[in-house]
Coordinates of C-alpha atoms and ligand atoms in Angstrom, one line a residue:
Chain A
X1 CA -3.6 -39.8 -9.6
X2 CA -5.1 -36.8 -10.9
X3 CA -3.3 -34.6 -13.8
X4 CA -3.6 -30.9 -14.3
X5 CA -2.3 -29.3 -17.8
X6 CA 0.4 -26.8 -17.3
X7 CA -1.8 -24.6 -19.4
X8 CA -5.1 -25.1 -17.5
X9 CA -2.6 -23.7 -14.6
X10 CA -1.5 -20.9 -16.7
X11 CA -5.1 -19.9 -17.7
X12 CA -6.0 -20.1 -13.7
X13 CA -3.5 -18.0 -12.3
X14 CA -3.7 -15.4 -14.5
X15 CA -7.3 -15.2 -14.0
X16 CA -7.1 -15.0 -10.3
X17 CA -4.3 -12.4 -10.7
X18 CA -6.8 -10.2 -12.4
X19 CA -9.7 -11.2 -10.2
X20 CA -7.3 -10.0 -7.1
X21 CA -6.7 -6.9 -8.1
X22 CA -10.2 -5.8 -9.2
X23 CA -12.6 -8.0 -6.7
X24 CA -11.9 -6.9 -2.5
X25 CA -13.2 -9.9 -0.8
X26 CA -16.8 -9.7 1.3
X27 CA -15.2 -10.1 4.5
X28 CA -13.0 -6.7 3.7
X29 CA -16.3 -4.9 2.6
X30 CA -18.6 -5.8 5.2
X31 CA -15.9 -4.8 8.3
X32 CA -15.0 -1.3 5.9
X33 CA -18.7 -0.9 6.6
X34 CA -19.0 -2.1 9.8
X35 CA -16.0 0.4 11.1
X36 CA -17.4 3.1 9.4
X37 CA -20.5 3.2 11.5
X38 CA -17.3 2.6 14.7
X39 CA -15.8 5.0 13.5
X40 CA -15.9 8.3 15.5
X41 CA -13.7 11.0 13.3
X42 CA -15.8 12.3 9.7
X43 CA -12.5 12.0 8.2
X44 CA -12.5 8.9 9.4
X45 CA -15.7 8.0 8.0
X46 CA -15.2 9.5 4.8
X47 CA -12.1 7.0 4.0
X48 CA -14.5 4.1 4.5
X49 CA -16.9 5.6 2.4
X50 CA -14.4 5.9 -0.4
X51 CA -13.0 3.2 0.0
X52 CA -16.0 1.5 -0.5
X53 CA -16.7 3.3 -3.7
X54 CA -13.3 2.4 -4.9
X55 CA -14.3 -1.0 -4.8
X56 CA -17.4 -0.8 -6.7
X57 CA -15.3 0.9 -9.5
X58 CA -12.6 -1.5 -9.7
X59 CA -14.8 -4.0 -9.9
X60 CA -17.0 -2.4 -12.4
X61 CA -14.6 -1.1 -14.6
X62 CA -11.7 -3.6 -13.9
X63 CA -9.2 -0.8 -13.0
X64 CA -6.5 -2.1 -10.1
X65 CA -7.9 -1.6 -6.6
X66 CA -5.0 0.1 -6.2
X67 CA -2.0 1.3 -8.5
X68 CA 0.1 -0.9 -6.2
X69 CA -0.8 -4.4 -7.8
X70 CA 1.5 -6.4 -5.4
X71 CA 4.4 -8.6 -5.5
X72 CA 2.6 -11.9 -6.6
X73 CA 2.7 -14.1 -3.3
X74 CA 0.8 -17.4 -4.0
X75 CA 0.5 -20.0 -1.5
X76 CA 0.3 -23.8 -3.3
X77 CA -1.1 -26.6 -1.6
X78 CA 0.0 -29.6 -3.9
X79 CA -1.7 -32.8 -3.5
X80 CA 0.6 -35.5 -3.5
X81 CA -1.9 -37.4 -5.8
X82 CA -1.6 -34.9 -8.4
X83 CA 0.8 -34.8 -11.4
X84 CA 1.8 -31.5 -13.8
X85 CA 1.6 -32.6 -17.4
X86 CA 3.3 -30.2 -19.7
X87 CA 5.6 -28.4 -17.9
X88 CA 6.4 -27.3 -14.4
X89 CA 4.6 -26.0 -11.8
X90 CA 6.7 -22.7 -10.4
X91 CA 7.3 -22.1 -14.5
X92 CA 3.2 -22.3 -15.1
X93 CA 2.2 -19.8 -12.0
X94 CA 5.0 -17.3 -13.4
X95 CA 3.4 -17.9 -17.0
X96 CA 0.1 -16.7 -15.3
X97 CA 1.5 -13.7 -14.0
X98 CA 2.9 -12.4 -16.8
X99 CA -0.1 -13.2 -18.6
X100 CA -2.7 -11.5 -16.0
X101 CA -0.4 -8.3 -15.5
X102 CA -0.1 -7.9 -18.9
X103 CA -4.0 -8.7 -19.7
X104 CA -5.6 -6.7 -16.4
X105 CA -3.3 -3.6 -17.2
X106 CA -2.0 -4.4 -14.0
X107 CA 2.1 -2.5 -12.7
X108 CA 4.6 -4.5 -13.1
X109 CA 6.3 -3.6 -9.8
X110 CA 9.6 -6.0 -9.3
X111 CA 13.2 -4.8 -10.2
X112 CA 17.2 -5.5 -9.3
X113 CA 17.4 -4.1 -5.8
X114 CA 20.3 -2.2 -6.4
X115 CA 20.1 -1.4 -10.3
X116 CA 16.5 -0.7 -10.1
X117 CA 16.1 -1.9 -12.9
X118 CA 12.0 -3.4 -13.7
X119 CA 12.0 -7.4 -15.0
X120 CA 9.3 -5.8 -17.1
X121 CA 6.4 -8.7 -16.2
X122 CA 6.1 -9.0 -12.8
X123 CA 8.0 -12.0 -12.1
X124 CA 9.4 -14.2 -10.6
X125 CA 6.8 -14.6 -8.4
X126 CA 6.8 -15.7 -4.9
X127 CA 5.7 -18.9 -4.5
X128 CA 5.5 -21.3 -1.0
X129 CA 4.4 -24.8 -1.8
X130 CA 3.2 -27.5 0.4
X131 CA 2.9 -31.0 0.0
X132 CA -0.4 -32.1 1.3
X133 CA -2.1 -35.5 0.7
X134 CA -4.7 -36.3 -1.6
X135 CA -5.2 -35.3 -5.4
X136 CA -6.3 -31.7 -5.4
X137 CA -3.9 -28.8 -6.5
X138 CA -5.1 -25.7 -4.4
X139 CA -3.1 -22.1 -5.7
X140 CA -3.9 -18.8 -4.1
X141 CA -2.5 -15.6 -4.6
X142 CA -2.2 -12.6 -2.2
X143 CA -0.6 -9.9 -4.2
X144 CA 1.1 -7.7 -1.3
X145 CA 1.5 -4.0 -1.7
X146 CA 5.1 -2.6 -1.2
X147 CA 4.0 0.4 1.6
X148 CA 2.8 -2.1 4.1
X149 CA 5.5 -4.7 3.3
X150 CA 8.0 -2.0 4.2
X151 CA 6.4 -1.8 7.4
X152 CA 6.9 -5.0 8.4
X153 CA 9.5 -6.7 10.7
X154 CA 10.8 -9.9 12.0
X155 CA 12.4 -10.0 15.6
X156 CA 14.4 -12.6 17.7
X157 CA 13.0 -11.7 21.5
X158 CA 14.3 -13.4 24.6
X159 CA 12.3 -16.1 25.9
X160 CA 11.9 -14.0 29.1
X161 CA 10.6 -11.0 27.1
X162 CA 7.4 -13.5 27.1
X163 CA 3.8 -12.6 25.9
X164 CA 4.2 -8.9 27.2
X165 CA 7.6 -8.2 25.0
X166 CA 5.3 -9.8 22.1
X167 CA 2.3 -7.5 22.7
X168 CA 4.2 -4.7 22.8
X169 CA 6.2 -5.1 20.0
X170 CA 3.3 -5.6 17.6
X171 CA 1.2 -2.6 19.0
X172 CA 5.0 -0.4 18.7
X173 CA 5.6 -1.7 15.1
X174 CA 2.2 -0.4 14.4
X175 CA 2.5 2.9 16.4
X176 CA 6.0 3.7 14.0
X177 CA 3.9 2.9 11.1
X178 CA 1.7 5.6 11.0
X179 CA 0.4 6.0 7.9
X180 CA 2.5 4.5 5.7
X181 CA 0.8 1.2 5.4
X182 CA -2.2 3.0 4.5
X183 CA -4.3 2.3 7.5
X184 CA -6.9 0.6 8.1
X185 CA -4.1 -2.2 8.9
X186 CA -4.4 -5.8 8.8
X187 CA -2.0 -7.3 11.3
X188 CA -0.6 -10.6 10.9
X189 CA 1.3 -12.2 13.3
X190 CA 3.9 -15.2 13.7
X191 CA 5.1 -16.2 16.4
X192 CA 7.7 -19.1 17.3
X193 CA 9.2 -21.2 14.8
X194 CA 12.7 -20.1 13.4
X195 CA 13.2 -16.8 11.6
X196 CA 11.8 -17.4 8.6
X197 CA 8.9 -20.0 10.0
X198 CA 7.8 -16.9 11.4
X199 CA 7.7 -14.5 8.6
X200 CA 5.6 -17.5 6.7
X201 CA 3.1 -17.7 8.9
X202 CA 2.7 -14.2 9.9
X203 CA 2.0 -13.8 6.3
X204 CA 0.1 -16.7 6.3
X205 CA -2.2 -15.4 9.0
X206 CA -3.4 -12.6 6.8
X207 CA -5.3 -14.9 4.3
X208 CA -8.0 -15.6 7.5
X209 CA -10.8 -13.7 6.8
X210 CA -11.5 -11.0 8.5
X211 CA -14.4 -11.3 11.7
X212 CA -12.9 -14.7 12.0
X213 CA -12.3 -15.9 15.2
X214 CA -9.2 -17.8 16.0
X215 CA -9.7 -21.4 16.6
X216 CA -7.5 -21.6 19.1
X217 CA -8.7 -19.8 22.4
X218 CA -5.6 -18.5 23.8
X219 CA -4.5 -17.1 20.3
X220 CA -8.0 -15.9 19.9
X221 CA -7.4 -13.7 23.7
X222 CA -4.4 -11.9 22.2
X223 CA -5.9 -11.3 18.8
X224 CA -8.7 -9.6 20.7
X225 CA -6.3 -7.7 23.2
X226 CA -4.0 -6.7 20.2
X227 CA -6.8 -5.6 17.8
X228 CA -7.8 -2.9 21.0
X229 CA -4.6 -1.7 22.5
X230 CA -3.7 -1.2 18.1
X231 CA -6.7 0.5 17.7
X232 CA -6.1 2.7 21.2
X233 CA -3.6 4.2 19.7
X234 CA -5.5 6.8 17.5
X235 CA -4.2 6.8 14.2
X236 CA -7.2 6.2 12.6
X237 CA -8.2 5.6 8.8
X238 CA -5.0 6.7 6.7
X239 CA -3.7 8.4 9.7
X240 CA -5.9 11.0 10.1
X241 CA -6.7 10.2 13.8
X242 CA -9.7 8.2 15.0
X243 CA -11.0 5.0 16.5
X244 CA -10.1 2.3 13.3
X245 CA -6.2 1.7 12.8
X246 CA -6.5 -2.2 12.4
X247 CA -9.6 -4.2 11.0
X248 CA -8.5 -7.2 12.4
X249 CA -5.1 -8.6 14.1
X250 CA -4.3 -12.0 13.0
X251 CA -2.0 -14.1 15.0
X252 CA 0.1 -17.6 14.2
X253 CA 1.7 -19.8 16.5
X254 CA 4.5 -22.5 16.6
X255 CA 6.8 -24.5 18.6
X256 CA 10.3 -23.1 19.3
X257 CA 14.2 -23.9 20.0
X258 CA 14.4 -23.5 24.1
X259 CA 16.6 -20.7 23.3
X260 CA 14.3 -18.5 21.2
X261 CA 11.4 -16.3 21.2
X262 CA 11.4 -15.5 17.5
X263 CA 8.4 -12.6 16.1
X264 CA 7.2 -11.6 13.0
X265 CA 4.6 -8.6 12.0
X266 CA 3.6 -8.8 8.6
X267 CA 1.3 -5.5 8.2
X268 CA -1.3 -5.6 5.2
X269 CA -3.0 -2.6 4.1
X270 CA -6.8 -2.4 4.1
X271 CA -6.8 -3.5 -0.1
X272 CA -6.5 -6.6 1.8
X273 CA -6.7 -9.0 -1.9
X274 CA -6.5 -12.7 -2.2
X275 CA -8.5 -15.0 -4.6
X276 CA -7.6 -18.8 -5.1
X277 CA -8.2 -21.5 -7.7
X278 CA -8.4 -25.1 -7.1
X279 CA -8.0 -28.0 -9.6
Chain B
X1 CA -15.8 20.4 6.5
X2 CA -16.0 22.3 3.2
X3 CA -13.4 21.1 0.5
X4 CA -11.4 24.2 -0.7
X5 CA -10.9 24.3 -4.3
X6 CA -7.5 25.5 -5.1
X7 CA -5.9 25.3 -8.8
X8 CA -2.3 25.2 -9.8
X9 CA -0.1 26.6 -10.2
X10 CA 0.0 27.2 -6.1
X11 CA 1.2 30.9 -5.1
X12 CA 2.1 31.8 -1.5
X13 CA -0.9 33.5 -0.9
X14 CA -2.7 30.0 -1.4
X15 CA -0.4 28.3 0.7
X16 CA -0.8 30.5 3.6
X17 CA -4.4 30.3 3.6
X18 CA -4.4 27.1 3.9
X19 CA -4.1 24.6 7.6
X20 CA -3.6 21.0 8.6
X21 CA -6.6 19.7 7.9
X22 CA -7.7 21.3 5.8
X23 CA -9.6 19.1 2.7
X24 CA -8.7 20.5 -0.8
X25 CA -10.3 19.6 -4.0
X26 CA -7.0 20.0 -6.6
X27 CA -7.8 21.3 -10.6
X28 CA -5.6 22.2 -12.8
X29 CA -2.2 20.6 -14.0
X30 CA 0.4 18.0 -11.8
X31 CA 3.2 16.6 -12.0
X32 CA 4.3 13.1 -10.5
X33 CA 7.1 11.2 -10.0
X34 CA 8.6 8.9 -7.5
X35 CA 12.3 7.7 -6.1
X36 CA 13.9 7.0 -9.2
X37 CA 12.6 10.4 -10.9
X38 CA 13.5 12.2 -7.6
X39 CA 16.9 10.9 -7.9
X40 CA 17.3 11.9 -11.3
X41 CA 16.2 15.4 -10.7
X42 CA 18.1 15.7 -7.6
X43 CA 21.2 15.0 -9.5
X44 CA 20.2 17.3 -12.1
X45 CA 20.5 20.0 -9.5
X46 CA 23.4 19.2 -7.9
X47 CA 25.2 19.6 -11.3
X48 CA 23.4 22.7 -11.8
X49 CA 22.0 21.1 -14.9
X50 CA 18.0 22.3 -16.1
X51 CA 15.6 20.5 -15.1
X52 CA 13.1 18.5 -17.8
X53 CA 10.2 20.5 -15.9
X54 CA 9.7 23.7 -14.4
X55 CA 8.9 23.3 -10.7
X56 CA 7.8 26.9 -9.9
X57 CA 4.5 27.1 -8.4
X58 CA 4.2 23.5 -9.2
X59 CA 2.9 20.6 -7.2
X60 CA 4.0 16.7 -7.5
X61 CA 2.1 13.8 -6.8
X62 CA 3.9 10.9 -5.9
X63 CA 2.2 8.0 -7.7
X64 CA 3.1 5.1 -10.1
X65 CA 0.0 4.3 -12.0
X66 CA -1.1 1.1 -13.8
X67 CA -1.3 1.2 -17.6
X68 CA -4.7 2.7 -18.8
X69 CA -7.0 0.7 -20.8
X70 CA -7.8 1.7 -24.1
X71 CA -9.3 5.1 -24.2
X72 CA -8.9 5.7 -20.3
X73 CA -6.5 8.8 -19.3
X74 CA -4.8 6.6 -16.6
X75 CA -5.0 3.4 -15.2
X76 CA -5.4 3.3 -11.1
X77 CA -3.4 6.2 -9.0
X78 CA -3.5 6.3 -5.6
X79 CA -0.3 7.6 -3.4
X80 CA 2.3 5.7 -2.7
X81 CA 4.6 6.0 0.9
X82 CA 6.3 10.0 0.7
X83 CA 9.2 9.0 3.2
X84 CA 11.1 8.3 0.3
X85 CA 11.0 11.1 -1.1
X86 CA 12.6 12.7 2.1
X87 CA 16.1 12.6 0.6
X88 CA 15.1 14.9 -2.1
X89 CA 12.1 16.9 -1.6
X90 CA 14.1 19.8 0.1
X91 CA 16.1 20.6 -3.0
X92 CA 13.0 20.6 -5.0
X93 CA 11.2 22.6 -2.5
X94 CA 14.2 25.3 -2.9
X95 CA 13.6 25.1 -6.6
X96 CA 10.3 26.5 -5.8
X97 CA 7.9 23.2 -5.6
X98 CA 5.0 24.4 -3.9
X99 CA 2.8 21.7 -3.2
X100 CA 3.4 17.2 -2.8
X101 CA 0.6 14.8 -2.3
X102 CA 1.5 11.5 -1.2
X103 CA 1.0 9.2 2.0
X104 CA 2.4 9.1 5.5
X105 CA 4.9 11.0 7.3
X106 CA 7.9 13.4 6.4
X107 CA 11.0 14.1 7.6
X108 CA 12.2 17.0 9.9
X109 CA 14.2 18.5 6.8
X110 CA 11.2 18.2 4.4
X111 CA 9.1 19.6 7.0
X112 CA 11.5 22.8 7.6
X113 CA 11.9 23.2 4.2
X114 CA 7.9 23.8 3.8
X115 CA 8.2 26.1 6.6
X116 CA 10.8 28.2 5.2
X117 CA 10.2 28.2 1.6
X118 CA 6.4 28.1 1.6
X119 CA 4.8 24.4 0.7
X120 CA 2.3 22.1 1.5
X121 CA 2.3 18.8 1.9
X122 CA -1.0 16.7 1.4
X123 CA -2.2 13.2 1.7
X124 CA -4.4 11.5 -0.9
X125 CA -6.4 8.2 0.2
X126 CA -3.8 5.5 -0.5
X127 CA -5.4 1.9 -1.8
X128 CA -8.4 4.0 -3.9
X129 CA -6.6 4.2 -6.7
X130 CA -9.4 3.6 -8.7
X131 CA -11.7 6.0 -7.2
X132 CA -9.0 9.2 -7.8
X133 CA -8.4 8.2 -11.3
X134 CA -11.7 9.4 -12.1
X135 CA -10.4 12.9 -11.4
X136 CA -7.6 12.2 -14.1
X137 CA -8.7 13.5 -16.7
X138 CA -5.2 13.5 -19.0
X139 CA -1.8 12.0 -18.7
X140 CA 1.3 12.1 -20.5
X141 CA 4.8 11.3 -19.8
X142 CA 7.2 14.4 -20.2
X143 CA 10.2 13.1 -18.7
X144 CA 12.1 9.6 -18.4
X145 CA 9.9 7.2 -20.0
X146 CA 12.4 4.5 -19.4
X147 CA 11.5 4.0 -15.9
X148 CA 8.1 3.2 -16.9
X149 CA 5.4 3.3 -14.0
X150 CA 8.3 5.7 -12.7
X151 CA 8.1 8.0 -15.3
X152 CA 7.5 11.5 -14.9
X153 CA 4.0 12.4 -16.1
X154 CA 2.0 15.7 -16.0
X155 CA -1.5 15.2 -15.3
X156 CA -5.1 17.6 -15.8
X157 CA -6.7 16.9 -12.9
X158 CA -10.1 18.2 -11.7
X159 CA -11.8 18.5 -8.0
X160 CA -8.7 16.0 -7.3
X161 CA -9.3 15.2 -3.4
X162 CA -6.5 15.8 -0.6
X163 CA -6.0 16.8 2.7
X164 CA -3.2 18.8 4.1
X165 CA -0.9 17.2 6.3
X166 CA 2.0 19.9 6.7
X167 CA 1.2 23.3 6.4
X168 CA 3.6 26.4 5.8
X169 CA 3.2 26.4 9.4
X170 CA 4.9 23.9 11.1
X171 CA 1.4 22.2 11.8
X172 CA 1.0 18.1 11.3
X173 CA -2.1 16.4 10.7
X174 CA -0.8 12.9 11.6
X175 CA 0.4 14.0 15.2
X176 CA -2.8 16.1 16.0
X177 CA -5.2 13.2 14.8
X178 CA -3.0 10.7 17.5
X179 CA -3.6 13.2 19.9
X180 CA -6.7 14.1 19.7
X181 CA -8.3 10.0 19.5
X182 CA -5.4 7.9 21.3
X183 CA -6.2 6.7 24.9
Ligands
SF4_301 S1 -0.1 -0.1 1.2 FE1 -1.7 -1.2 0.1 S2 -3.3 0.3 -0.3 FE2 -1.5 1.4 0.3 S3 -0.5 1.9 -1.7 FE3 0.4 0.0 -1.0 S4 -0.8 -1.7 -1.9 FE4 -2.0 0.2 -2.0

C-alpha cells in the first residue's frame, strides 16, 4: 500500500496546471514544423511559424499559450494499492487548480450557464477517474479550450449508416467548423460504447501523441483515411485555405448495444496541452 | 504579401482600400470585449441609453486575456470564436464600429451590415496569445470590470498583426481559401 499526502497532490497539480499552459508538448512542435514545410499557402506557413514563436515565448516568459487556459480536464488513474492521507482526492486536484490559476496568472474561465456568473478559480474541475491495479497514482490534465469544445459533437447513427456514415460525419463536422476551432485541428474520435462512453474516449484519444500510429491496424486505416479526406478539404491553418486543417486524427473504439452505432468528435485546437504527474 | 499599416481610429477611406486578404499590421488604440459586454452594450442601445465608449471610427477586438504579471501590460490575448458576437455586432456596426478582429466565421447579418455601413472584419492567429501580447503595449479596463476577463478594456497597440476576412465588399477570406486549396 502506498500513501500519497493530499498536499503532495495539491503541490502536483497545480504545477502541471502551470506547466500545461506554458510548455506545448514535442510531439505538437515537431508536426507544427513538419506541416509547415507541407504546407503549400504562405499564409499558411506563416501561422506555423508563429505559432512556433508563440511557444518559445510562453515558455520563456510563462505567459498562457493561449488566453484560453481551458476547462481543467484531468484524467486519474488510481492504483488500487494507493491510499489519500489527508484529505480527498477530487477535493486535492480542485485545491491544485485553484492554486496554479491563481499562481500562473492563468483565466479563470468557468461560470453558471445561465447566470454567467464566473466561480472566480477555475473550478470544479473535470475529473474522470479509473481504478487500475497496483500502487501508483497517475493524474494528467488536458486543459481544453472552449472554441474547439463548441465544435464538438456526439451522434447516435444507425448501425446501417456503418464506417461510411462515420467517415463522413467526422470530415462534415470538421468542414462546418471552419475556423472556429482555430485550425490546425486535432481530431479525436469515439466510436461505440453508449453516449457518453463515446464522448470519453473521443476525448481520451486526443492525449495520443501526435505521429503516433494507432496500435490497432484497422483503427490505424481510418485515422490515415480521415486525417486526408480532413485535410482535402482546404481550410488550412486558421482558415485561411491551404493543405493543413488537422495534424493528426485520433480515433477510439468500443463494443456496442446491437441496436446502436453511437459517435463522438471531440475537436482540439492545435494548443494541443497536456502534462501529467505520477506518484 | 506586404503588411499594410493602418492606425485607428479607421475612416471609410481606409476601409475601402482595403480587401480580403489583405495582412494589416494595427497601431494605435482598441477596444475589446466579448458576449457578456456585447450584451450589455446591445441593451444600452436598445434603450437608447449612452454607451460607456464611443464606437465611432472605432475597432473591437474580441479577446479575454489572462491577468498580467507584474509589470506586464497584459497577460496572453489571442482571439476568441466571433460567431458570438453575431447577435450584436450589427447594432454596433450602425453605431459606427468600423473595424472587429476575432476568429472564424460571421453571420449573413454581420456580413451585410459591413457592406452597408463600411467595416471590416479581421482575423488574428487564435492560440498565440502570447506571441500578440507583445504588441500590447497598454491596457486598462474602462467599462464593466465585474465581468472580469470580460471586461471592456481599451488597449495601445503597435504593428498588431491581422488579416481581413470581410471586407466592405462582400468578399470572404474563409470561402476563397476553401476554394482555392480543397480537392
Ligand atoms: S480553440 Fe484553442 S487555440 Fe483557439 S482560442 Fe480556444 S483554446 Fe485557444
Amino acid at each position: 500500500m502506498k500513501t500519497v499526502k493530499y498536499s503532495d497532490i495539491v503541490e502536483g497539480v497545480k504545477k502541471i496546471c502551470m506547466d500545461a499552459n506554458f510548455d506545448l508538448g514535442d510531439d505538437v512542435l515537431e508536426s507544427f514544423k513538419k506541416s509547415r514545410d507541407i504546407e503549400e499557402s504562405q499564409a499558411g506557413k506563416d501561422i506555423f511559424d508563429q505559432l512556433l514563436a508563440n511557444a518559445v515565448i510562453a515558455k520563456k516568459e510563462k505567459i498562457a499559450l493561449c488566453q484560453d487556459t481551458g476547462f481543467s480536464v484531468f484524467f486519474v488513474e488510481l492504483g488500487d494499492d494507493v491510499k489519500i492521507s489527508g484529505g480527498n482526492l477530487i477535493e486535492a486536484i480542485n485545491d491544485g487548480v485553484r492554486a496554479g490559476y491563481s499562481e500562473g496568472y492563468l483565466r479563470k474561465s468557468i461560470c453558471h450557464p445561465f447566470t454567467r456568473k464566473n466561480t472566480g478559480d477555475n473550478t470544479p474541475a473535470i475529473i474522470h477517474v479509473d481504478l487500475v491495479k497496483g500502487d501508483s497514482l497517475k493524474i494528467t490534465i488536458a486543459p481544453k479550450g472552449g472554441g474547439s469544445e463548441n465544435m464538438s459533437r456526439v451522434t447516435m447513427l444507425l448501425p446501417s449508416d456503418g464506417i461510411d456514415g462515420v467517415k463522413d460525419y467526422v470530415v462534415n463536422r470538421v468542414r462546418e467548423s471552419g475556423a472556429n476551432p482555430c485550425p490546425p485541428i486535432i481530431v479525436g474520435v469515439g466510436i461505440g460504447g453508449t453516449f457518453e462512453k463515446a464522448a470519453m474516449i473521443a476525448k481520451k484519444a486526443l492525449l495520443r501523441p501526435i505521429g503516433s500510429i494507432n496500435p490497432n491496424p484497422e483503427l490505424a486505416v481510418l485515422e490515415e483515411d480521415l486525417l486526408k479526406r480532413i485535410n482535402n478539404l482546404g481550410i488550412g491553418p486558421q482558415g485561411f485555405g491551404g493543405r493543413i486543417t488537422a495534424l493528426a486524427v485520433h480515433v477510439e473504439m468500443h463494443p456496442c448495444h446491437i441496436a446502436s452505432l453511437p459517435l463522438a468528435v471531440n475537436i482540439n485546437c492545435h494548443s494541443s496541452r497536456h502534462k501529467e504527474i505520477i506518484f | 504579401m506586404a503588411e499594410i499599416k493602418i492606425t485607428t481610429p479607421l475612416t471609410d477611406e481606409v476601409v475601402m482600400k482595403l480587401k480580403s486578404g489583405d495582412k494589416v499590421l494595427i497601431t494605435g488604440i482598441i477596444y475589446t470585449g466579448r458576449d457578456s459586454a456585447h450584451k450589455r452594450l446591445s441593451d444600452l442601445i436598445d434603450k437608447g441609453e449612452k454607451l460607456p465608449v464611443d464606437l465611432n471610427g472605432q475597432i473591437i477586438y474580441f479577446v479575454g486575456p489572462t491577468p498580467a504579471r507584474p509589470g506586464m501590460a497584459v497577460g496572453s490575448a489571442g482571439p476568441t470564436t466571433s460567431e458570438r458576437m453575431d447577435a450584436y455586432s450589427p447594432k454596433l456596426i450602425k453605431m459606427g464600429l468600423k473595424g472587429m478582429i476575432g476568429k472564424g466565421g460571421r453571420s449573413k447579418q454581420v456580413i451585410d451590415a459591413m457592406i452597408e455601413h463600411k467595416a471590416l472584419y479581421m482575423a488574428a492567429t487564435g492560440g498565440a496569445g502570447a506571441l500578440i501580447s507583445k504588441c500590447i503595449k497598454s491596457s486598462e479596463v474602462v467599462a464593466y470590470e465585474d465581468l472580469g476577463p470580460e471586461a471592456i478594456r481599451k488597449m495601445e497597440v503597435v504593428d498588431f498583426p491581422a488579416i481581413i476576412i470581410n471586407d466592405a465588399f462582400g468578399n470572404d477570406l474563409y470561402m476563397e481559401g476553401v476554394k482555392k486549396y480543397s480537392r
